mmCIF file of C-alpha atoms in Angstrom:
data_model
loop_
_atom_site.group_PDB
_atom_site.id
_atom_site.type_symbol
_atom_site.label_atom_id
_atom_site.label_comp_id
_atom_site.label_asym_id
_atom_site.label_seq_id
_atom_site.Cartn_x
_atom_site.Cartn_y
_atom_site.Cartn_z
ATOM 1 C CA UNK A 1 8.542 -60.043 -16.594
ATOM 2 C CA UNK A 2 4.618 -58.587 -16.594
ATOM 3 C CA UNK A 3 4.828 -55.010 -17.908
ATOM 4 C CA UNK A 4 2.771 -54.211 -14.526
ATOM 5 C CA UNK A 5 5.730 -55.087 -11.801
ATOM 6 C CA UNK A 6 8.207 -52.138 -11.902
ATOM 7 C CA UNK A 7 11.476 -53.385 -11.661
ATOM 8 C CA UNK A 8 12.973 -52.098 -8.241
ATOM 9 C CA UNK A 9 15.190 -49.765 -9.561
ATOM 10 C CA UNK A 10 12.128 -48.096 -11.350
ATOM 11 C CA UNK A 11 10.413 -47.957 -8.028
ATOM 12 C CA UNK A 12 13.315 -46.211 -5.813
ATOM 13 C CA UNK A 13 13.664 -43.822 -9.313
ATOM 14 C CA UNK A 14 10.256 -43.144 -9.053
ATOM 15 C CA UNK A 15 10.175 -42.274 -5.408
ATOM 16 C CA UNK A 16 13.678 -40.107 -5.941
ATOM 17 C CA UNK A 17 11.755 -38.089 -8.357
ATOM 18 C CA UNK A 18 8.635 -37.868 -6.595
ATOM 19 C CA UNK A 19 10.507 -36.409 -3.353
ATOM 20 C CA UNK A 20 12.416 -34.080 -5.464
ATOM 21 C CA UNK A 21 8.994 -32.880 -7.554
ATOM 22 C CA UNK A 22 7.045 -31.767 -4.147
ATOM 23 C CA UNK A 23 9.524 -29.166 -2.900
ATOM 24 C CA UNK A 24 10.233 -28.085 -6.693
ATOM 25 C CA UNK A 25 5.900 -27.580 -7.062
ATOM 26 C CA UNK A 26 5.917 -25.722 -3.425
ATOM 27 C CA UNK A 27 8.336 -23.151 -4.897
ATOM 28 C CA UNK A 28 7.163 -22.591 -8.435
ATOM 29 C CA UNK A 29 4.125 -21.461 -5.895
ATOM 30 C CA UNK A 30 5.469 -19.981 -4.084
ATOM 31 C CA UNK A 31 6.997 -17.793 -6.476
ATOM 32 C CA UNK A 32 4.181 -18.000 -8.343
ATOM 33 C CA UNK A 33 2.158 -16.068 -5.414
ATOM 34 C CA UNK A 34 4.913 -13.384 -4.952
ATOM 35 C CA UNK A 35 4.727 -12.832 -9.184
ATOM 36 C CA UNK A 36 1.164 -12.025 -8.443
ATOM 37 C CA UNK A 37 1.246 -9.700 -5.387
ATOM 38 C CA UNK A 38 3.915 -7.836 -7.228
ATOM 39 C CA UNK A 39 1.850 -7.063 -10.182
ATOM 40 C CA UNK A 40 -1.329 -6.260 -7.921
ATOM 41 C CA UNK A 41 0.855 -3.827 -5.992
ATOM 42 C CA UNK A 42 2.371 -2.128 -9.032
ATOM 43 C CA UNK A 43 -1.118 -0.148 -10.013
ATOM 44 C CA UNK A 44 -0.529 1.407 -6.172
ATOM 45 C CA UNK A 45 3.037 2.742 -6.952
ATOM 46 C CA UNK A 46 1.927 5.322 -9.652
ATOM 47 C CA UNK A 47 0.984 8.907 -8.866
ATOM 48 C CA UNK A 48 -2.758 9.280 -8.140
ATOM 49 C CA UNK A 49 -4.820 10.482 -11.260
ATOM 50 C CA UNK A 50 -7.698 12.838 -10.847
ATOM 51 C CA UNK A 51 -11.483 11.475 -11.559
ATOM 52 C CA UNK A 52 -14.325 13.257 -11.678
ATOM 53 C CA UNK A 53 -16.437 11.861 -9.138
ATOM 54 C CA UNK A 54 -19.959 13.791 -10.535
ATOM 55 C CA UNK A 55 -20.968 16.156 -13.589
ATOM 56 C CA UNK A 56 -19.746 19.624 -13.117
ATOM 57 C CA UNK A 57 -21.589 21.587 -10.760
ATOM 58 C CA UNK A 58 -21.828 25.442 -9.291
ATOM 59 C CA UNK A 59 -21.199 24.586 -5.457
ATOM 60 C CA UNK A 60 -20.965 27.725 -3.900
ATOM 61 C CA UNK A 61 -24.579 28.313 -4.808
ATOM 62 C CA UNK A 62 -25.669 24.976 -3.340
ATOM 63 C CA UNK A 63 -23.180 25.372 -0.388
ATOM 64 C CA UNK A 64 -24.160 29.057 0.732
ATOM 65 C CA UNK A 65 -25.505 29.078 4.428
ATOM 66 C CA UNK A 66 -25.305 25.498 4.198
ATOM 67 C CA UNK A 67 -23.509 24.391 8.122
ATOM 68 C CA UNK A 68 -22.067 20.808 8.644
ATOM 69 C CA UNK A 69 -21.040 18.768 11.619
ATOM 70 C CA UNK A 70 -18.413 16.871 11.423
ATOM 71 C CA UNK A 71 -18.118 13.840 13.894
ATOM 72 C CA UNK A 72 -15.337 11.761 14.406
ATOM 73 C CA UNK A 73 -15.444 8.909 16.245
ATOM 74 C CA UNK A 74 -12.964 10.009 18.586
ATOM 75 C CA UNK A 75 -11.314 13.413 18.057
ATOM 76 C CA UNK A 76 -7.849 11.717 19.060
ATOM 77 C CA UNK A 77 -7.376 10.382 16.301
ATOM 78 C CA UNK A 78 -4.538 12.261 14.015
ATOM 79 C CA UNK A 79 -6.157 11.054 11.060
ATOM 80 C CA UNK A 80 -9.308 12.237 10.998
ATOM 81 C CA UNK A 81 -8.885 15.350 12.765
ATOM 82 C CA UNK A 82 -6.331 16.386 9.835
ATOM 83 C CA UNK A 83 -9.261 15.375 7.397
ATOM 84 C CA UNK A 84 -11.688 17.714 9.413
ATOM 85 C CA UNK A 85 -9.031 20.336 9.350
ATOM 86 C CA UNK A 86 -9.005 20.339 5.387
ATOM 87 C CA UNK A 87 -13.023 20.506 5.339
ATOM 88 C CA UNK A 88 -12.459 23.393 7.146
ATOM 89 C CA UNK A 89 -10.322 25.041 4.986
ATOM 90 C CA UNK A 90 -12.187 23.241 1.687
ATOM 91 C CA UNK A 91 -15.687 24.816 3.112
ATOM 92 C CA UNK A 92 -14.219 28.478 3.785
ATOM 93 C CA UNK A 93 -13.291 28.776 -0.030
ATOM 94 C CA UNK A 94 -16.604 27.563 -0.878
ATOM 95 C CA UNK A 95 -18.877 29.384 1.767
ATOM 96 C CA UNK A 96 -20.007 26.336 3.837
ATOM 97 C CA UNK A 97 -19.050 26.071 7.206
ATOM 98 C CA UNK A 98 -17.567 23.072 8.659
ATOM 99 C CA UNK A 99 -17.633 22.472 12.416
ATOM 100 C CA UNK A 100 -15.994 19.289 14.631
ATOM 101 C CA UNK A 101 -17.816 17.381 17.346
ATOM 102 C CA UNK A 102 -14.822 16.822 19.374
ATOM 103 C CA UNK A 103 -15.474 13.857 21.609
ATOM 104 C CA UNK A 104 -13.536 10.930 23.459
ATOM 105 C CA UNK A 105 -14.970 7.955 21.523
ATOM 106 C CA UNK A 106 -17.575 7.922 23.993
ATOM 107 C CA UNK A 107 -21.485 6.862 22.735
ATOM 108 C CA UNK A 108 -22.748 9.619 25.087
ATOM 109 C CA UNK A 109 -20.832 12.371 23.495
ATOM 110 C CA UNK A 110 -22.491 11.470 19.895
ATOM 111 C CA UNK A 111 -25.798 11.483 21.523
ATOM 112 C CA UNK A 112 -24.849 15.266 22.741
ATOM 113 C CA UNK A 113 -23.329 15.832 19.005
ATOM 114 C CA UNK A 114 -26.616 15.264 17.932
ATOM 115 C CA UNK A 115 -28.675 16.860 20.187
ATOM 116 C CA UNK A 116 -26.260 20.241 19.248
ATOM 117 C CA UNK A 117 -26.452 20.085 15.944
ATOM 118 C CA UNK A 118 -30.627 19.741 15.567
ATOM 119 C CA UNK A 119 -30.683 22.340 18.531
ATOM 120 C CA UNK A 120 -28.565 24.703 16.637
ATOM 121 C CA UNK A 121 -29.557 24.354 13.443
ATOM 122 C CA UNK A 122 -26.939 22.470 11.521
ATOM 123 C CA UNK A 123 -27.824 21.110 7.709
ATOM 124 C CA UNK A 124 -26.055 18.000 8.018
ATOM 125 C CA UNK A 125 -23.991 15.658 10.396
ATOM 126 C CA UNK A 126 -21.338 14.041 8.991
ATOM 127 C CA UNK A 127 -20.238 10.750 10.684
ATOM 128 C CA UNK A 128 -16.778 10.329 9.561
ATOM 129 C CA UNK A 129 -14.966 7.337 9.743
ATOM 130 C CA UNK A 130 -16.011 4.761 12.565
ATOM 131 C CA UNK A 131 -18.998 5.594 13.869
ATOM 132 C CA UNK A 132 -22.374 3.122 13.146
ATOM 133 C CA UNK A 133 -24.994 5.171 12.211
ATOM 134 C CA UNK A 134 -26.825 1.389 13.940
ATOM 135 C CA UNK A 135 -25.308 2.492 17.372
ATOM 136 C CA UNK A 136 -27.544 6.027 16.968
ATOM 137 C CA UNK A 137 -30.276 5.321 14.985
ATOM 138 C CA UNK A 138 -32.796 6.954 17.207
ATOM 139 C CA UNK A 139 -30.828 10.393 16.926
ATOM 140 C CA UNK A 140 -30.353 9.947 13.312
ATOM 141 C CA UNK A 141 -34.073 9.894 13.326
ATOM 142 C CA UNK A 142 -34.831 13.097 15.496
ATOM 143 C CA UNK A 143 -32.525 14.767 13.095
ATOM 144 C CA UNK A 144 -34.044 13.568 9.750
ATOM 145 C CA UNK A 145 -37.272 15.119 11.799
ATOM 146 C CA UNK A 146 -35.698 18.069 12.435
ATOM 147 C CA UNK A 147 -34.587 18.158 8.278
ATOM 148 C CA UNK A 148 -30.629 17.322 9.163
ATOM 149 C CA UNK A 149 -29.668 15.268 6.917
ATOM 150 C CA UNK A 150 -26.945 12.549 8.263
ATOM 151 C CA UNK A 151 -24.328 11.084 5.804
ATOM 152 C CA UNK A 152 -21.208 8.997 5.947
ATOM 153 C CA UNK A 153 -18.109 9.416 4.751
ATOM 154 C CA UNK A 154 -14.826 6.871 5.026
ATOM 155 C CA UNK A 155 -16.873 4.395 6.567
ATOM 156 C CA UNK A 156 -18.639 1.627 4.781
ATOM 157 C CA UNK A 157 -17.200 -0.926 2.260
ATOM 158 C CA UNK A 158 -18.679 -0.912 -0.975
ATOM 159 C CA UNK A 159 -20.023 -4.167 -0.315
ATOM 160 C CA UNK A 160 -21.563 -3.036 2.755
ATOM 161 C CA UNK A 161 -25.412 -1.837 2.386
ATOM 162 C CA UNK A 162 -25.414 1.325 4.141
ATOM 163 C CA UNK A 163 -28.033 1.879 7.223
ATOM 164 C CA UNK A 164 -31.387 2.733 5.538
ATOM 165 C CA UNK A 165 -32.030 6.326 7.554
ATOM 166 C CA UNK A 166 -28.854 7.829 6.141
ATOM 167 C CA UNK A 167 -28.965 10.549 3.517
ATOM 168 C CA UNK A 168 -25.803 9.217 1.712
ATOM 169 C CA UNK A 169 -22.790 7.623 1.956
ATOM 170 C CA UNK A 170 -19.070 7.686 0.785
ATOM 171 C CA UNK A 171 -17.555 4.638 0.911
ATOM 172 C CA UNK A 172 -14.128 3.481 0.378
ATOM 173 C CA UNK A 173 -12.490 0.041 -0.437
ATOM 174 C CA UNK A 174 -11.251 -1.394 2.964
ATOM 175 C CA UNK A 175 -11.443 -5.090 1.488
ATOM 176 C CA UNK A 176 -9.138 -3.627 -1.056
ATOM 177 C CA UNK A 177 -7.027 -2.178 1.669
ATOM 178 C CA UNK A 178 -6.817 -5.757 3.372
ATOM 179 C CA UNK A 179 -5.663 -7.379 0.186
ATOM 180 C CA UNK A 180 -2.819 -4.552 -0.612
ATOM 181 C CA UNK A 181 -1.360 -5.330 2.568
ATOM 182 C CA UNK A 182 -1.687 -8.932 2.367
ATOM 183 C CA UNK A 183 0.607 -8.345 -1.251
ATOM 184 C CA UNK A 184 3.219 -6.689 -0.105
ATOM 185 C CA UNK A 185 3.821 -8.978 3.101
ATOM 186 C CA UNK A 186 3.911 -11.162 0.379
ATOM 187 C CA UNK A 187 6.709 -9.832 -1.651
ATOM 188 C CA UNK A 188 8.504 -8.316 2.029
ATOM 189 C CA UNK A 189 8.886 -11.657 3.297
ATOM 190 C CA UNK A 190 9.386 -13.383 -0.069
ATOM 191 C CA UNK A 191 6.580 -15.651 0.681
ATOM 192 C CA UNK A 192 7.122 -16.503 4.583
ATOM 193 C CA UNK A 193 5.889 -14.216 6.563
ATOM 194 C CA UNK A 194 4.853 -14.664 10.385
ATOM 195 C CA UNK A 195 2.406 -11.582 11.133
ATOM 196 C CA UNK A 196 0.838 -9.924 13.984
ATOM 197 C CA UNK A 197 -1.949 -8.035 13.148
ATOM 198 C CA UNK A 198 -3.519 -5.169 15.088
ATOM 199 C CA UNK A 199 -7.605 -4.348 14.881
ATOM 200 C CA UNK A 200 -10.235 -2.588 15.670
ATOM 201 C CA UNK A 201 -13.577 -5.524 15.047
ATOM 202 C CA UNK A 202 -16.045 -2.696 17.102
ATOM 203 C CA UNK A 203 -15.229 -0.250 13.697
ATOM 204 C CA UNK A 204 -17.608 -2.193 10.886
ATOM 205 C CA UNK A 205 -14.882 -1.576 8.316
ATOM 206 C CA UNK A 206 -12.133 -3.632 9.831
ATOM 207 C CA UNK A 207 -14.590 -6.887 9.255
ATOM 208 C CA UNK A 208 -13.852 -6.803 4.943
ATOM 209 C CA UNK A 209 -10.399 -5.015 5.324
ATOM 210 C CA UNK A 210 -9.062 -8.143 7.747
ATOM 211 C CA UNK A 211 -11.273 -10.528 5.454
ATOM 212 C CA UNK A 212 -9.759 -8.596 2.303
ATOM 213 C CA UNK A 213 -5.727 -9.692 4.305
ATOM 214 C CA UNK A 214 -6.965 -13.313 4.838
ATOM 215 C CA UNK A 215 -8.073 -14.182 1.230
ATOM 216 C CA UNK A 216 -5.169 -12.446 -0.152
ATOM 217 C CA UNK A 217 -2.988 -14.239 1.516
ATOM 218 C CA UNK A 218 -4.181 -17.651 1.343
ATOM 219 C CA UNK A 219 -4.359 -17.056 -2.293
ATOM 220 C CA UNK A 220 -1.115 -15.382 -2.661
ATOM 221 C CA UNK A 221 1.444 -16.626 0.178
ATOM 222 C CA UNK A 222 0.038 -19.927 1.992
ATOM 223 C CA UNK A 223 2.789 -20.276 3.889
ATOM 224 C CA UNK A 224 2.442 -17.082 5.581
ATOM 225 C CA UNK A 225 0.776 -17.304 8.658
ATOM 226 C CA UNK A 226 -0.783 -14.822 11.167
ATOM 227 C CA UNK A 227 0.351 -15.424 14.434
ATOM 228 C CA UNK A 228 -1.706 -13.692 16.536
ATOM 229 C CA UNK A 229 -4.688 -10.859 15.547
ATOM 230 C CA UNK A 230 -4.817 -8.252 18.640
ATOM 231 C CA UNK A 231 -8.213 -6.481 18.964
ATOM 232 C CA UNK A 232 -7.787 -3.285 20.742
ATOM 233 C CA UNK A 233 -11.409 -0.810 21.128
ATOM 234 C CA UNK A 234 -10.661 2.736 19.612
ATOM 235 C CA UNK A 235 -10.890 4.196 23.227
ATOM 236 C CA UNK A 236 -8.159 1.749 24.153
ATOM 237 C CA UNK A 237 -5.497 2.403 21.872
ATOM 238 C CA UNK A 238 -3.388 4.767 23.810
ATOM 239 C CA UNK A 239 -3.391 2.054 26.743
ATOM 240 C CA UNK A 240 -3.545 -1.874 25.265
ATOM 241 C CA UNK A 241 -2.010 -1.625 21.488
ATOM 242 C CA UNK A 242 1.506 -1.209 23.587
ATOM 243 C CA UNK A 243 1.670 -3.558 26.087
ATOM 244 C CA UNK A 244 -0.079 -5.931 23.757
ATOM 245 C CA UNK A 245 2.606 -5.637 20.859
ATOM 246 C CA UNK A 246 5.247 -6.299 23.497
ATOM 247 C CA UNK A 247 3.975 -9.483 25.403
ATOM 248 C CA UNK A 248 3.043 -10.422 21.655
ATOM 249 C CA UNK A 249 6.652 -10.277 20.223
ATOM 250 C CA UNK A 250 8.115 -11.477 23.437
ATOM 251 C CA UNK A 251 5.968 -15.011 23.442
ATOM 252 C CA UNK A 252 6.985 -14.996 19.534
ATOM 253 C CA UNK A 253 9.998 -14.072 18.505
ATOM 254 C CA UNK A 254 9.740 -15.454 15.370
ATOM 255 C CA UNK A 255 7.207 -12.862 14.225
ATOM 256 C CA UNK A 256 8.582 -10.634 11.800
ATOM 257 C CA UNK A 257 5.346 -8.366 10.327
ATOM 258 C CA UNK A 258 3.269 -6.608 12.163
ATOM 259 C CA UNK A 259 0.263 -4.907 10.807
ATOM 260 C CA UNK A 260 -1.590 -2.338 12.159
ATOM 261 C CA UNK A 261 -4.419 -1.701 9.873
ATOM 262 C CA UNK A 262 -5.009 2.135 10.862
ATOM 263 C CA UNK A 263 -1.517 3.652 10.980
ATOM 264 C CA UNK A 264 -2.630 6.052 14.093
ATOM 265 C CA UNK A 265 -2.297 2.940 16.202
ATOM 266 C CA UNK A 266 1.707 2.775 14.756
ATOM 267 C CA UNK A 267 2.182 5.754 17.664
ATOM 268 C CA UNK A 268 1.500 2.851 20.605
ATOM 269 C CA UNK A 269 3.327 0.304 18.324
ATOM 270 C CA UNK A 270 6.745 1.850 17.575
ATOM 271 C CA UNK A 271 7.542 2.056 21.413
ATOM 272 C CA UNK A 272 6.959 -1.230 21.675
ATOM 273 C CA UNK A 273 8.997 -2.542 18.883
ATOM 274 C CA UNK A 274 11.269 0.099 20.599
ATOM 275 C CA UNK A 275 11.396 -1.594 23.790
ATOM 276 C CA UNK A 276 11.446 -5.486 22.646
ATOM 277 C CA UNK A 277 14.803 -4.479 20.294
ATOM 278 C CA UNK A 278 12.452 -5.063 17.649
ATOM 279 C CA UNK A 279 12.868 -1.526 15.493
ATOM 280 C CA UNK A 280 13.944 -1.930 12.375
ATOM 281 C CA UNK A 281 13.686 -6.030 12.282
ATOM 282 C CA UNK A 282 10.115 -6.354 12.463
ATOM 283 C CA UNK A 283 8.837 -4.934 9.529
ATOM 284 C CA UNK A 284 5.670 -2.577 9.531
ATOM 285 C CA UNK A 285 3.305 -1.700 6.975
ATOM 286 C CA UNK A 286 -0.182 0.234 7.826
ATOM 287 C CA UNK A 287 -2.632 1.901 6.053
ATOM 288 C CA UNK A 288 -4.112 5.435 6.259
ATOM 289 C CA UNK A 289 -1.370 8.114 4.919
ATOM 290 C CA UNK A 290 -1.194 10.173 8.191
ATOM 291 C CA UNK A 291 1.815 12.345 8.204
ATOM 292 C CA UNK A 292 3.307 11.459 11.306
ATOM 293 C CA UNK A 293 3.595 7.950 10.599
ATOM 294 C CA UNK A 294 4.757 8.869 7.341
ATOM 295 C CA UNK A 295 7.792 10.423 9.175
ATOM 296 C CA UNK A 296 8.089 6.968 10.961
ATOM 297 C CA UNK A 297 8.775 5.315 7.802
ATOM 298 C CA UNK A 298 12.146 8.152 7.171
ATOM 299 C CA UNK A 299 13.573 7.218 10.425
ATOM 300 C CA UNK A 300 12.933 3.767 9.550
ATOM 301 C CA UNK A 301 10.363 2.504 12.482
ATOM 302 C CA UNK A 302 7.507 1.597 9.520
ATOM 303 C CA UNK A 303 8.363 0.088 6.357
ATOM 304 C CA UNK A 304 5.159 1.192 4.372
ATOM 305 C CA UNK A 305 2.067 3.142 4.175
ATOM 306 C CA UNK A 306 -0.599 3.066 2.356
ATOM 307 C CA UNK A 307 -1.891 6.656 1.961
ATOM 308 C CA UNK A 308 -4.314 8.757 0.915
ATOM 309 C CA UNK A 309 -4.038 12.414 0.770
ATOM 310 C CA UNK A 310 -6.380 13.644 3.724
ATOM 311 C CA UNK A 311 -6.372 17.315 1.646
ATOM 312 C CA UNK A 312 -8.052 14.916 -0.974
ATOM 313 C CA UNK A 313 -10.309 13.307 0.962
ATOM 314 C CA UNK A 314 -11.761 16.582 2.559
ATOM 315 C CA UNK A 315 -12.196 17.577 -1.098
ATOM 316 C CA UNK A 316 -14.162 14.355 -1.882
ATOM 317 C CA UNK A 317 -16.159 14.011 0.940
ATOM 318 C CA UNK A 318 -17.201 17.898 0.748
ATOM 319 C CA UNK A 319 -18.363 17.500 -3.068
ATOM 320 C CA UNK A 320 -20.157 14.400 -2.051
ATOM 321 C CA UNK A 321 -22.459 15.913 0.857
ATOM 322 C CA UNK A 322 -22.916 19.017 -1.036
ATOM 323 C CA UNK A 323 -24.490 16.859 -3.981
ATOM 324 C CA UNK A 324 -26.485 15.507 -1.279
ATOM 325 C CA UNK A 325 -27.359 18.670 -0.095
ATOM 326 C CA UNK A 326 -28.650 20.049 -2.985
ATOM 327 C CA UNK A 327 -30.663 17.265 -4.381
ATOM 328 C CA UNK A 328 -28.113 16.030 -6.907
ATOM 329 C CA UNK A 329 -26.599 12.411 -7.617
ATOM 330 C CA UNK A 330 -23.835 11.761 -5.082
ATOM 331 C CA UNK A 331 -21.182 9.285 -6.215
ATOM 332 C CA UNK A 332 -20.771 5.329 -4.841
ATOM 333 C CA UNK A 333 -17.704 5.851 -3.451
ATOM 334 C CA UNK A 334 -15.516 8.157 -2.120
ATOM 335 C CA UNK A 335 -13.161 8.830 -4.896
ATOM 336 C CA UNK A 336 -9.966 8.929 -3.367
ATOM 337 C CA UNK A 337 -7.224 6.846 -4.794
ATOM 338 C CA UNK A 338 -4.599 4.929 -2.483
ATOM 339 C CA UNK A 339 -0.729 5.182 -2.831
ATOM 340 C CA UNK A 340 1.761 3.238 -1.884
ATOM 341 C CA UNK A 341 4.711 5.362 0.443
ATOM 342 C CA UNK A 342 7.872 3.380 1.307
ATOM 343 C CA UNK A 343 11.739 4.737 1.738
ATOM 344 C CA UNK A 344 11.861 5.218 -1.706
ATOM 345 C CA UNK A 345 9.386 7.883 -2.140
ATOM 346 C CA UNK A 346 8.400 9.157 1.442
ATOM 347 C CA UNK A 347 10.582 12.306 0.689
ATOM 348 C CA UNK A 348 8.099 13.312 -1.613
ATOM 349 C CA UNK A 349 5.353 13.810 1.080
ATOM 350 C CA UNK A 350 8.105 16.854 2.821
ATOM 351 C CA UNK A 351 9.965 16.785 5.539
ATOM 352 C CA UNK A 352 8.079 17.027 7.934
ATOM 353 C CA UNK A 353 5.463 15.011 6.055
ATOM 354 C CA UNK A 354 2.324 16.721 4.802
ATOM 355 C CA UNK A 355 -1.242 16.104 4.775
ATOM 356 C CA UNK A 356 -1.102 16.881 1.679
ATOM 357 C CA UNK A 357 2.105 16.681 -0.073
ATOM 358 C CA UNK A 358 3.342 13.566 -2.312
ATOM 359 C CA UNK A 359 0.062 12.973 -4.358
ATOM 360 C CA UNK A 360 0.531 15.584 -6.818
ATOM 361 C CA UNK A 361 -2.108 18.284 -7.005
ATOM 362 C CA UNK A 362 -4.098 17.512 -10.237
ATOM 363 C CA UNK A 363 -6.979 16.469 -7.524
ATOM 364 C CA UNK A 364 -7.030 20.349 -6.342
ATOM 365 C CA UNK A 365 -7.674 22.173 -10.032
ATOM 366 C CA UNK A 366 -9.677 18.742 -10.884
ATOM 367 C CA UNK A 367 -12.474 19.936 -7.904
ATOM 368 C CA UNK A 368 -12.204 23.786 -8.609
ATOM 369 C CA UNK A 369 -12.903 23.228 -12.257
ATOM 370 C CA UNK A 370 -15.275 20.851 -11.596
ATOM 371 C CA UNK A 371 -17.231 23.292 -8.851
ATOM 372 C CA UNK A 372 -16.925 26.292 -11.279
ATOM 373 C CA UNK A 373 -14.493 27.717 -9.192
ATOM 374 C CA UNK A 374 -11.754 28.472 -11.827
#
């Protein structure tokens, strides 16, 4: 017999092993992937450490008389009002006041923010968090006239090059964010996971933090699969993120993630899983640290946060401006590290949760030492 005919018991063998092999390769992926999101995700389950962002520095002499305005792009939002809160209470122990624009999310009201704070006087405007300084460059410019200085904070990716008429900016990782989340779907659904995600594409960030998700999880758990992204405007939270969850779980009831990347949109979301019978078997994991959704995860409506202290942030983004401010190097990022709360540490952040509370503290003596405060 030529050695190039296999015999036909060779052939069905061969065929036998071949449909045995696939399904065997498909798992050793699969738990390949889950091996990997585990150990990405472990570096997020330690207790923050403190970095320097910046050489030590005396700011109460570059913060006296200094006034900032802080402006939110909507003062709803739980999140970053509780980080304007802190700057508050940061810039009374340092002697620079911190005021809020409050506003509706509307592009006419951070006109009028600007137009208060050249009129009275203000040092700097602070656009925190999901604003475009592109959608007011022309006030950006009458304040740079007027020798306000505008900055960012919580608002660019690193990777993003920040509008050229700023003063500074503090940005954080939201591609990182993106590809936290994407790891511990991962690992939640051991590989399977059918996701709804919830975004925001008008707020520039969401663009590499839902890019960040995607590449993660094509690398990490192809057979995961987002089922549907829902793209909700900021000013529309409080009446589409709701409705939209439900008709979404309804039409796919196989869906067993869903994501809302800013965890103040978990408030419209929870009623909804609520109301579909959905709480508790759809799992939820968000990003941001606020405290109420923090709470959501002990009463077991959300499954995991990723937080960062807002007291910390208010610290950071403070030092940052006031480096600005007084001519000296301001760091590339806001240096605020992320940490992973789940039911097995959410206790720490107090009961009621905390802005504050669950991070440790090393970040508070860090900045007073640092400022030549103590």
């Amino acid at each position: 017999m030529p050695s190039s005919i296999v015999p036909p018991l060779r052939l069905t063998t061969l065929v036998m092993a071949g449909a045995f092999a696939a399904p065997a390769i498909a798992q050793d992926a699969t738990a390949d992937g889950i091996a990997r999101a585990q150990e990405r995700l472990a570096a997020y389950s330690e207790l923050p450490v403190f970095t320097p962002p910046g050489d030590p520095f005396d700011i109460q002499k570059c913060a006296a008389g200094v006034r900032m305005l802080s402006m939110p792009n909507n003062s709803g939002n739980p999140f970053l009002k509780g980080i304007i809160d802190r700057m508050k209470a940061v810039g009374e122990d340092i002697g620079l006041e911190v005021v809020e624009w409050e506003n509706q999310g509307q592009p006419s009201q951070w006109v009028q923010g600007f137009d208060y704070a050249v009129r009275d006087g203000f040092d700097i405007v602070n656009l925190i968090s999901g604003i475009s300084p592109d959608t007011v460059e022309p006030q950006i410019r009458a304040a740079n006239e007027a020798g306000v200085k505008v900055m960012t904070s919580h608002f660019y990716d690193p990777s993003f090059t920040p509008n050229e008429l700023l003063s500074s900016s503090l940005p954080i990782g939201f591609n990182e964010i993106g590809k936290v989340l994407a790891n511990w779907v991962t690992v939640a659904t051991e590989g399977k996971g059918r996701i709804a995600t919830i975004v925001s594409r008008e707020v520039p960030p969401t663009i590499p933090l839902v890019d960040g998700f995607q590449t993660e999880l094509a690398e990490n758990c192809p057979d995961c699969e987002i089922v549907r992204e829902i793209n909700v405007g900021v000013s529309e939270w409080g009446t589409k993120i709701q409705p939209s969850v439900q008709s979404t779980l309804q039409a796919n009831p196989d869906i067993d993630v869903v994501i809302p990347i800013y965890d103040s949109m978990s408030q419209f979301v929870v009623p909804a899983l609520r109301l579909t019978g959905n709480l508790g078997k759809v799992k939820v994991a968000t990003f941001n640290g606020t405290p109420f959704v923090l709470d959501f995860i002990s009463q077991g409506a959300v499954d995991m946060n990723i937080g960062e202290s807002l007291d910390w942030i208010a610290y950071a983004t403070v030092d940052g401006h006031v480096r600005d401010h007084c001519g000296l190097p301001v760091p590339d990022r806001l240096n605020v590290p992320f940490y992973i709360f789940d039911k097995d540490n959410v206790a720490d952040a107090g009961s009621p949760a905390q802005f504050d509370t669950g991070y440790g503290d090393a970040y508070v003596s860090g900045f007073r030492t640092l400022w030549g405060l103590d």
